[in-house]
Amino acid sequence: MCALGFSLTTMAELVVEDGYVRKPIPGRTMTAAFMTIHNTAEKDAILTSATLEGAERVEIHTHTHEDGVMRMRQIFELPIKAGESVTLEPGGLHLMIFGLTKLPENPKLELCTEDKVCYSTTITSKSLVKKHH
């Protein structure tokens, strides 16, 4: 477990909970993924990149509200403090998925930090559900 001489207590440990990717609109290759990411380590982590099985590219995005207009923009670093969590949710932080060629039921997601440590997990794929009022 301590390959390369790293102590596990000094390495960030990212744990994904409730991760899912929306199935894209038919004919589209773009979608988004949402989850809660827990940093269970004693050291802060900075998420800098992600990959998703079946996708060409994944970007970390945030939403901003400017003059009544909602805008998405890419961010290149997502800090997650030691012992804390960050929630990626619709209308807020999220992973933007581009060039989706296939979407397995449980695609593999890889999250990488600035110190080049990557964590792999699987998430689920979900269709949007219409809510009846």
mmCIF file of N, CA, C and O in Angstrom, residues 53-126:
data_model
loop_
_atom_site.group_PDB
_atom_site.id
_atom_site.type_symbol
_atom_site.label_atom_id
_atom_site.label_comp_id
_atom_site.label_asym_id
_atom_site.label_seq_id
_atom_site.Cartn_x
_atom_site.Cartn_y
_atom_site.Cartn_z
ATOM 1 N N GLU A 53 -15.602 7.141 -18.483
ATOM 2 C CA GLU A 53 -15.652 6.094 -19.505
ATOM 3 C C GLU A 53 -16.670 6.454 -20.582
ATOM 4 O O GLU A 53 -17.809 6.802 -20.272
ATOM 5 N N GLY A 54 -16.229 6.427 -21.848
ATOM 6 C CA GLY A 54 -17.115 6.701 -22.974
ATOM 7 C C GLY A 54 -17.153 8.160 -23.403
ATOM 8 O O GLY A 54 -17.839 8.492 -24.361
ATOM 9 N N ALA A 55 -16.415 9.029 -22.687
ATOM 10 C CA ALA A 55 -16.430 10.458 -23.013
ATOM 11 C C ALA A 55 -15.058 10.911 -23.511
ATOM 12 O O ALA A 55 -14.033 10.416 -23.061
ATOM 13 N N GLU A 56 -15.073 11.876 -24.439
ATOM 14 C CA GLU A 56 -13.820 12.438 -24.936
ATOM 15 C C GLU A 56 -13.167 13.356 -23.919
ATOM 16 O O GLU A 56 -11.959 13.382 -23.775
ATOM 17 N N ARG A 57 -13.980 14.151 -23.204
ATOM 18 C CA ARG A 57 -13.436 15.179 -22.332
ATOM 19 C C ARG A 57 -14.383 15.456 -21.171
ATOM 20 O O ARG A 57 -15.595 15.422 -21.341
ATOM 21 N N VAL A 58 -13.810 15.762 -20.018
ATOM 22 C CA VAL A 58 -14.580 16.152 -18.827
ATOM 23 C C VAL A 58 -13.972 17.435 -18.290
ATOM 24 O O VAL A 58 -12.756 17.547 -18.167
ATOM 25 N N GLU A 59 -14.819 18.415 -17.999
ATOM 26 C CA GLU A 59 -14.364 19.682 -17.421
ATOM 27 C C GLU A 59 -15.108 19.917 -16.117
ATOM 28 O O GLU A 59 -16.269 19.528 -15.964
ATOM 29 N N ILE A 60 -14.427 20.589 -15.190
ATOM 30 C CA ILE A 60 -15.059 20.992 -13.935
ATOM 31 C C ILE A 60 -15.689 22.358 -14.194
ATOM 32 O O ILE A 60 -15.021 23.269 -14.687
ATOM 33 N N HIS A 61 -16.979 22.484 -13.922
ATOM 34 C CA HIS A 61 -17.697 23.733 -14.190
ATOM 35 C C HIS A 61 -18.378 24.261 -12.938
ATOM 36 O O HIS A 61 -18.702 23.510 -12.029
ATOM 37 N N THR A 62 -18.635 25.564 -12.956
ATOM 38 C CA THR A 62 -19.419 26.211 -11.927
ATOM 39 C C THR A 62 -20.482 27.059 -12.603
ATOM 40 O O THR A 62 -20.360 27.386 -13.788
ATOM 41 N N HIS A 63 -21.525 27.386 -11.881
ATOM 42 C CA HIS A 63 -22.568 28.292 -12.365
ATOM 43 C C HIS A 63 -22.385 29.640 -11.696
ATOM 44 O O HIS A 63 -22.090 29.699 -10.497
ATOM 45 N N THR A 64 -22.568 30.692 -12.431
ATOM 46 C CA THR A 64 -22.593 32.024 -11.835
ATOM 47 C C THR A 64 -23.876 32.705 -12.279
ATOM 48 O O THR A 64 -24.411 32.403 -13.347
ATOM 49 N N HIS A 65 -24.370 33.591 -11.459
ATOM 50 C CA HIS A 65 -25.562 34.373 -11.791
ATOM 51 C C HIS A 65 -25.116 35.819 -11.927
ATOM 52 O O HIS A 65 -24.680 36.419 -10.957
ATOM 53 N N GLU A 66 -25.197 36.358 -13.156
ATOM 54 C CA GLU A 66 -24.791 37.735 -13.409
ATOM 55 C C GLU A 66 -25.922 38.466 -14.118
ATOM 56 O O GLU A 66 -26.350 38.056 -15.192
ATOM 57 N N ASP A 67 -26.394 39.543 -13.507
ATOM 58 C CA ASP A 67 -27.470 40.351 -14.083
ATOM 59 C C ASP A 67 -28.673 39.500 -14.494
ATOM 60 O O ASP A 67 -29.234 39.673 -15.576
ATOM 61 N N GLY A 68 -29.039 38.548 -13.649
ATOM 62 C CA GLY A 68 -30.195 37.704 -13.914
ATOM 63 C C GLY A 68 -29.957 36.603 -14.938
ATOM 64 O O GLY A 68 -30.877 35.890 -15.314
ATOM 65 N N VAL A 69 -28.719 36.468 -15.395
ATOM 66 C CA VAL A 69 -28.391 35.437 -16.385
ATOM 67 C C VAL A 69 -27.497 34.383 -15.723
ATOM 68 O O VAL A 69 -26.518 34.708 -15.063
ATOM 69 N N MET A 70 -27.871 33.127 -15.931
ATOM 70 C CA MET A 70 -27.093 32.038 -15.380
ATOM 71 C C MET A 70 -26.044 31.629 -16.406
ATOM 72 O O MET A 70 -26.379 31.350 -17.555
ATOM 73 N N ARG A 71 -24.768 31.611 -16.003
ATOM 74 C CA ARG A 71 -23.688 31.249 -16.913
ATOM 75 C C ARG A 71 -22.868 30.117 -16.302
ATOM 76 O O ARG A 71 -22.650 30.082 -15.105
ATOM 77 N N MET A 72 -22.408 29.219 -17.182
ATOM 78 C CA MET A 72 -21.497 28.170 -16.755
ATOM 79 C C MET A 72 -20.099 28.582 -17.182
ATOM 80 O O MET A 72 -19.920 29.161 -18.241
ATOM 81 N N ARG A 73 -19.109 28.257 -16.339
ATOM 82 C CA ARG A 73 -17.742 28.484 -16.758
ATOM 83 C C ARG A 73 -16.856 27.388 -16.191
ATOM 84 O O ARG A 73 -17.127 26.842 -15.124
ATOM 85 N N GLN A 74 -15.811 27.083 -16.947
ATOM 86 C CA GLN A 74 -14.867 26.056 -16.529
ATOM 87 C C GLN A 74 -13.977 26.597 -15.415
ATOM 88 O O GLN A 74 -13.571 27.762 -15.436
ATOM 89 N N ILE A 75 -13.704 25.752 -14.424
ATOM 90 C CA ILE A 75 -12.709 26.078 -13.410
ATOM 91 C C ILE A 75 -11.629 25.006 -13.485
ATOM 92 O O ILE A 75 -11.895 23.873 -13.877
ATOM 93 N N PHE A 76 -10.410 25.369 -13.152
ATOM 94 C CA PHE A 76 -9.291 24.456 -13.337
ATOM 95 C C PHE A 76 -8.799 23.836 -12.042
ATOM 96 O O PHE A 76 -7.985 22.928 -12.056
ATOM 97 N N GLU A 77 -9.319 24.324 -10.922
ATOM 98 C CA GLU A 77 -8.973 23.771 -9.619
ATOM 99 C C GLU A 77 -10.201 23.792 -8.723
ATOM 100 O O GLU A 77 -10.883 24.808 -8.632
ATOM 101 N N LEU A 78 -10.465 22.664 -8.081
ATOM 102 C CA LEU A 78 -11.569 22.565 -7.135
ATOM 103 C C LEU A 78 -10.992 22.101 -5.797
ATOM 104 O O LEU A 78 -10.718 20.924 -5.612
ATOM 105 N N PRO A 79 -10.750 23.050 -4.875
ATOM 106 C CA PRO A 79 -10.182 22.668 -3.575
ATOM 107 C C PRO A 79 -11.196 21.920 -2.719
ATOM 108 O O PRO A 79 -12.381 22.273 -2.694
ATOM 109 N N ILE A 80 -10.707 20.884 -2.024
ATOM 110 C CA ILE A 80 -11.531 20.141 -1.073
ATOM 111 C C ILE A 80 -10.701 20.022 0.200
ATOM 112 O O ILE A 80 -9.696 19.313 0.225
ATOM 113 N N LYS A 81 -11.107 20.733 1.226
ATOM 114 C CA LYS A 81 -10.342 20.762 2.474
ATOM 115 C C LYS A 81 -10.348 19.394 3.161
ATOM 116 O O LYS A 81 -11.294 18.620 3.012
ATOM 117 N N ALA A 82 -9.291 19.129 3.902
ATOM 118 C CA ALA A 82 -9.162 17.873 4.651
ATOM 119 C C ALA A 82 -10.379 17.675 5.542
ATOM 120 O O ALA A 82 -10.813 18.610 6.223
ATOM 121 N N GLY A 83 -10.965 16.481 5.489
ATOM 122 C CA GLY A 83 -12.105 16.152 6.327
ATOM 123 C C GLY A 83 -13.420 16.769 5.895
ATOM 124 O O GLY A 83 -14.421 16.629 6.584
ATOM 125 N N GLU A 84 -13.432 17.464 4.754
ATOM 126 C CA GLU A 84 -14.659 18.113 4.294
ATOM 127 C C GLU A 84 -15.135 17.509 2.974
ATOM 128 O O GLU A 84 -14.475 16.673 2.386
ATOM 129 N N SER A 85 -16.284 17.992 2.513
ATOM 130 C CA SER A 85 -16.898 17.487 1.280
ATOM 131 C C SER A 85 -17.286 18.647 0.380
ATOM 132 O O SER A 85 -17.530 19.757 0.854
ATOM 133 N N VAL A 86 -17.361 18.356 -0.912
ATOM 134 C CA VAL A 86 -17.863 19.308 -1.897
ATOM 135 C C VAL A 86 -18.966 18.601 -2.659
ATOM 136 O O VAL A 86 -18.812 17.442 -3.067
ATOM 137 N N THR A 87 -20.095 19.296 -2.838
ATOM 138 C CA THR A 87 -21.219 18.702 -3.552
ATOM 139 C C THR A 87 -21.319 19.309 -4.940
ATOM 140 O O THR A 87 -21.325 20.530 -5.095
ATOM 141 N N LEU A 88 -21.359 18.439 -5.947
ATOM 142 C CA LEU A 88 -21.573 18.838 -7.333
ATOM 143 C C LEU A 88 -23.034 18.540 -7.620
ATOM 144 O O LEU A 88 -23.468 17.385 -7.489
ATOM 145 N N GLU A 89 -23.821 19.589 -7.966
ATOM 146 C CA GLU A 89 -25.261 19.408 -8.125
ATOM 147 C C GLU A 89 -25.787 20.323 -9.225
ATOM 148 O O GLU A 89 -25.139 21.309 -9.575
ATOM 149 N N PRO A 90 -26.964 19.980 -9.786
ATOM 150 C CA PRO A 90 -27.551 20.840 -10.815
ATOM 151 C C PRO A 90 -27.682 22.279 -10.301
ATOM 152 O O PRO A 90 -28.068 22.498 -9.153
ATOM 153 N N GLY A 91 -27.282 23.234 -11.132
ATOM 154 C CA GLY A 91 -27.350 24.638 -10.753
ATOM 155 C C GLY A 91 -26.136 25.119 -9.975
ATOM 156 O O GLY A 91 -26.070 26.269 -9.572
ATOM 157 N N GLY A 92 -25.167 24.236 -9.757
ATOM 158 C CA GLY A 92 -23.965 24.591 -9.009
ATOM 159 C C GLY A 92 -22.741 23.975 -9.663
ATOM 160 O O GLY A 92 -22.676 23.832 -10.882
ATOM 161 N N LEU A 93 -21.782 23.603 -8.845
ATOM 162 C CA LEU A 93 -20.609 22.903 -9.360
ATOM 163 C C LEU A 93 -21.039 21.601 -10.015
ATOM 164 O O LEU A 93 -21.972 20.940 -9.536
ATOM 165 N N HIS A 94 -20.384 21.210 -11.103
ATOM 166 C CA HIS A 94 -20.698 19.949 -11.765
ATOM 167 C C HIS A 94 -19.552 19.567 -12.691
ATOM 168 O O HIS A 94 -18.670 20.370 -12.960
ATOM 169 N N LEU A 95 -19.576 18.332 -13.163
ATOM 170 C CA LEU A 95 -18.649 17.891 -14.191
ATOM 171 C C LEU A 95 -19.383 17.963 -15.519
ATOM 172 O O LEU A 95 -20.447 17.372 -15.669
ATOM 173 N N MET A 96 -18.838 18.695 -16.464
ATOM 174 C CA MET A 96 -19.422 18.799 -17.801
ATOM 175 C C MET A 96 -18.770 17.721 -18.659
ATOM 176 O O MET A 96 -17.542 17.630 -18.718
ATOM 177 N N ILE A 97 -19.595 16.902 -19.294
ATOM 178 C CA ILE A 97 -19.127 15.761 -20.081
ATOM 179 C C ILE A 97 -19.294 16.092 -21.560
ATOM 180 O O ILE A 97 -20.397 16.449 -21.991
ATOM 181 N N PHE A 98 -18.223 15.952 -22.336
ATOM 182 C CA PHE A 98 -18.250 16.256 -23.770
ATOM 183 C C PHE A 98 -17.851 15.032 -24.582
ATOM 184 O O PHE A 98 -17.036 14.227 -24.151
ATOM 185 N N GLY A 99 -18.403 14.933 -25.800
ATOM 186 C CA GLY A 99 -18.022 13.875 -26.739
ATOM 187 C C GLY A 99 -18.369 12.485 -26.254
ATOM 188 O O GLY A 99 -17.603 11.551 -26.429
ATOM 189 N N LEU A 100 -19.541 12.355 -25.676
ATOM 190 C CA LEU A 100 -19.975 11.059 -25.152
ATOM 191 C C LEU A 100 -20.314 10.131 -26.314
ATOM 192 O O LEU A 100 -21.192 10.432 -27.115
ATOM 193 N N THR A 101 -19.578 9.029 -26.416
ATOM 194 C CA THR A 101 -19.817 8.078 -27.505
ATOM 195 C C THR A 101 -20.624 6.874 -27.040
ATOM 196 O O THR A 101 -21.347 6.274 -27.807
ATOM 197 N N LYS A 102 -20.479 6.530 -25.763
ATOM 198 C CA LYS A 102 -21.282 5.455 -25.160
ATOM 199 C C LYS A 102 -21.388 5.756 -23.682
ATOM 200 O O LYS A 102 -20.513 6.412 -23.104
ATOM 201 N N LEU A 103 -22.483 5.332 -23.082
ATOM 202 C CA LEU A 103 -22.660 5.553 -21.657
ATOM 203 C C LEU A 103 -23.102 4.252 -20.997
ATOM 204 O O LEU A 103 -24.262 3.882 -21.053
ATOM 205 N N PRO A 104 -22.145 3.539 -20.385
ATOM 206 C CA PRO A 104 -22.515 2.311 -19.676
ATOM 207 C C PRO A 104 -23.449 2.624 -18.505
ATOM 208 O O PRO A 104 -23.526 3.769 -18.052
ATOM 209 N N GLU A 105 -24.130 1.606 -17.996
ATOM 210 C CA GLU A 105 -25.004 1.799 -16.833
ATOM 211 C C GLU A 105 -24.218 2.307 -15.631
ATOM 212 O O GLU A 105 -24.713 3.098 -14.854
ATOM 213 N N ASN A 106 -22.993 1.816 -15.467
ATOM 214 C CA ASN A 106 -22.134 2.229 -14.352
ATOM 215 C C ASN A 106 -20.757 2.616 -14.883
ATOM 216 O O ASN A 106 -19.795 1.869 -14.734
ATOM 217 N N PRO A 107 -20.655 3.790 -15.513
ATOM 218 C CA PRO A 107 -19.379 4.182 -16.108
ATOM 219 C C PRO A 107 -18.300 4.439 -15.052
ATOM 220 O O PRO A 107 -18.596 4.858 -13.936
ATOM 221 N N LYS A 108 -17.054 4.175 -15.445
ATOM 222 C CA LYS A 108 -15.907 4.418 -14.572
ATOM 223 C C LYS A 108 -15.583 5.911 -14.599
ATOM 224 O O LYS A 108 -15.477 6.512 -15.663
ATOM 225 N N LEU A 109 -15.435 6.494 -13.420
ATOM 226 C CA LEU A 109 -15.066 7.892 -13.261
ATOM 227 C C LEU A 109 -13.712 7.939 -12.579
ATOM 228 O O LEU A 109 -13.480 7.212 -11.611
ATOM 229 N N GLU A 110 -12.826 8.786 -13.099
ATOM 230 C CA GLU A 110 -11.526 8.971 -12.465
ATOM 231 C C GLU A 110 -11.356 10.451 -12.139
ATOM 232 O O GLU A 110 -11.557 11.301 -13.003
ATOM 233 N N LEU A 111 -11.021 10.742 -10.887
ATOM 234 C CA LEU A 111 -10.778 12.104 -10.422
ATOM 235 C C LEU A 111 -9.305 12.223 -10.077
ATOM 236 O O LEU A 111 -8.769 11.370 -9.370
ATOM 237 N N CYS A 112 -8.643 13.279 -10.575
ATOM 238 C CA CYS A 112 -7.208 13.454 -10.340
ATOM 239 C C CYS A 112 -6.931 14.779 -9.646
ATOM 240 O O CYS A 112 -7.559 15.795 -9.954
ATOM 241 N N THR A 113 -5.978 14.744 -8.732
ATOM 242 C CA THR A 113 -5.606 15.929 -7.969
ATOM 243 C C THR A 113 -4.348 16.565 -8.553
ATOM 244 O O THR A 113 -3.670 15.967 -9.395
ATOM 245 N N GLU A 114 -4.032 17.761 -8.066
ATOM 246 C CA GLU A 114 -2.880 18.497 -8.590
ATOM 247 C C GLU A 114 -1.566 17.761 -8.375
ATOM 248 O O GLU A 114 -0.614 17.980 -9.108
ATOM 249 N N ASP A 115 -1.511 16.871 -7.387
ATOM 250 C CA ASP A 115 -0.277 16.110 -7.169
ATOM 251 C C ASP A 115 -0.268 14.796 -7.960
ATOM 252 O O ASP A 115 0.478 13.883 -7.648
ATOM 253 N N LYS A 116 -1.108 14.722 -8.991
ATOM 254 C CA LYS A 116 -1.155 13.612 -9.958
ATOM 255 C C LYS A 116 -1.598 12.282 -9.348
ATOM 256 O O LYS A 116 -1.289 11.221 -9.860
ATOM 257 N N VAL A 117 -2.359 12.343 -8.256
ATOM 258 C CA VAL A 117 -2.941 11.142 -7.676
ATOM 259 C C VAL A 117 -4.363 11.049 -8.202
ATOM 260 O O VAL A 117 -5.113 12.024 -8.157
ATOM 261 N N CYS A 118 -4.712 9.873 -8.739
ATOM 262 C CA CYS A 118 -6.048 9.697 -9.319
ATOM 263 C C CYS A 118 -6.829 8.647 -8.541
ATOM 264 O O CYS A 118 -6.259 7.665 -8.073
ATOM 265 N N TYR A 119 -8.121 8.872 -8.428
ATOM 266 C CA TYR A 119 -9.024 7.966 -7.728
ATOM 267 C C TYR A 119 -10.089 7.507 -8.699
ATOM 268 O O TYR A 119 -10.690 8.329 -9.395
ATOM 269 N N SER A 120 -10.309 6.192 -8.765
ATOM 270 C CA SER A 120 -11.306 5.628 -9.682
ATOM 271 C C SER A 120 -12.484 5.088 -8.904
ATOM 272 O O SER A 120 -12.330 4.530 -7.821
ATOM 273 N N THR A 121 -13.653 5.253 -9.495
ATOM 274 C CA THR A 121 -14.875 4.711 -8.921
ATOM 275 C C THR A 121 -15.845 4.501 -10.072
ATOM 276 O O THR A 121 -15.538 4.820 -11.217
ATOM 277 N N THR A 122 -16.997 3.951 -9.790
ATOM 278 C CA THR A 122 -18.052 3.884 -10.798
ATOM 279 C C THR A 122 -19.218 4.712 -10.281
ATOM 280 O O THR A 122 -19.415 4.847 -9.069
ATOM 281 N N ILE A 123 -19.942 5.305 -11.210
ATOM 282 C CA ILE A 123 -21.139 6.054 -10.868
ATOM 283 C C ILE A 123 -22.285 5.465 -11.674
ATOM 284 O O ILE A 123 -22.069 4.566 -12.493
ATOM 285 N N THR A 124 -23.486 5.946 -11.489
ATOM 286 C CA THR A 124 -24.622 5.420 -12.246
ATOM 287 C C THR A 124 -25.002 6.403 -13.350
ATOM 288 O O THR A 124 -24.635 7.569 -13.308
ATOM 289 N N SER A 125 -25.725 5.912 -14.335
ATOM 290 C CA SER A 125 -26.263 6.798 -15.370
ATOM 291 C C SER A 125 -27.773 6.838 -15.183
ATOM 292 O O SER A 125 -28.404 5.815 -14.952
ATOM 293 N N LYS A 126 -28.337 8.044 -15.238
ATOM 294 C CA LYS A 126 -29.764 8.234 -14.967
ATOM 295 C C LYS A 126 -30.411 9.064 -16.058
ATOM 296 O O LYS A 126 -29.807 9.994 -16.569
#
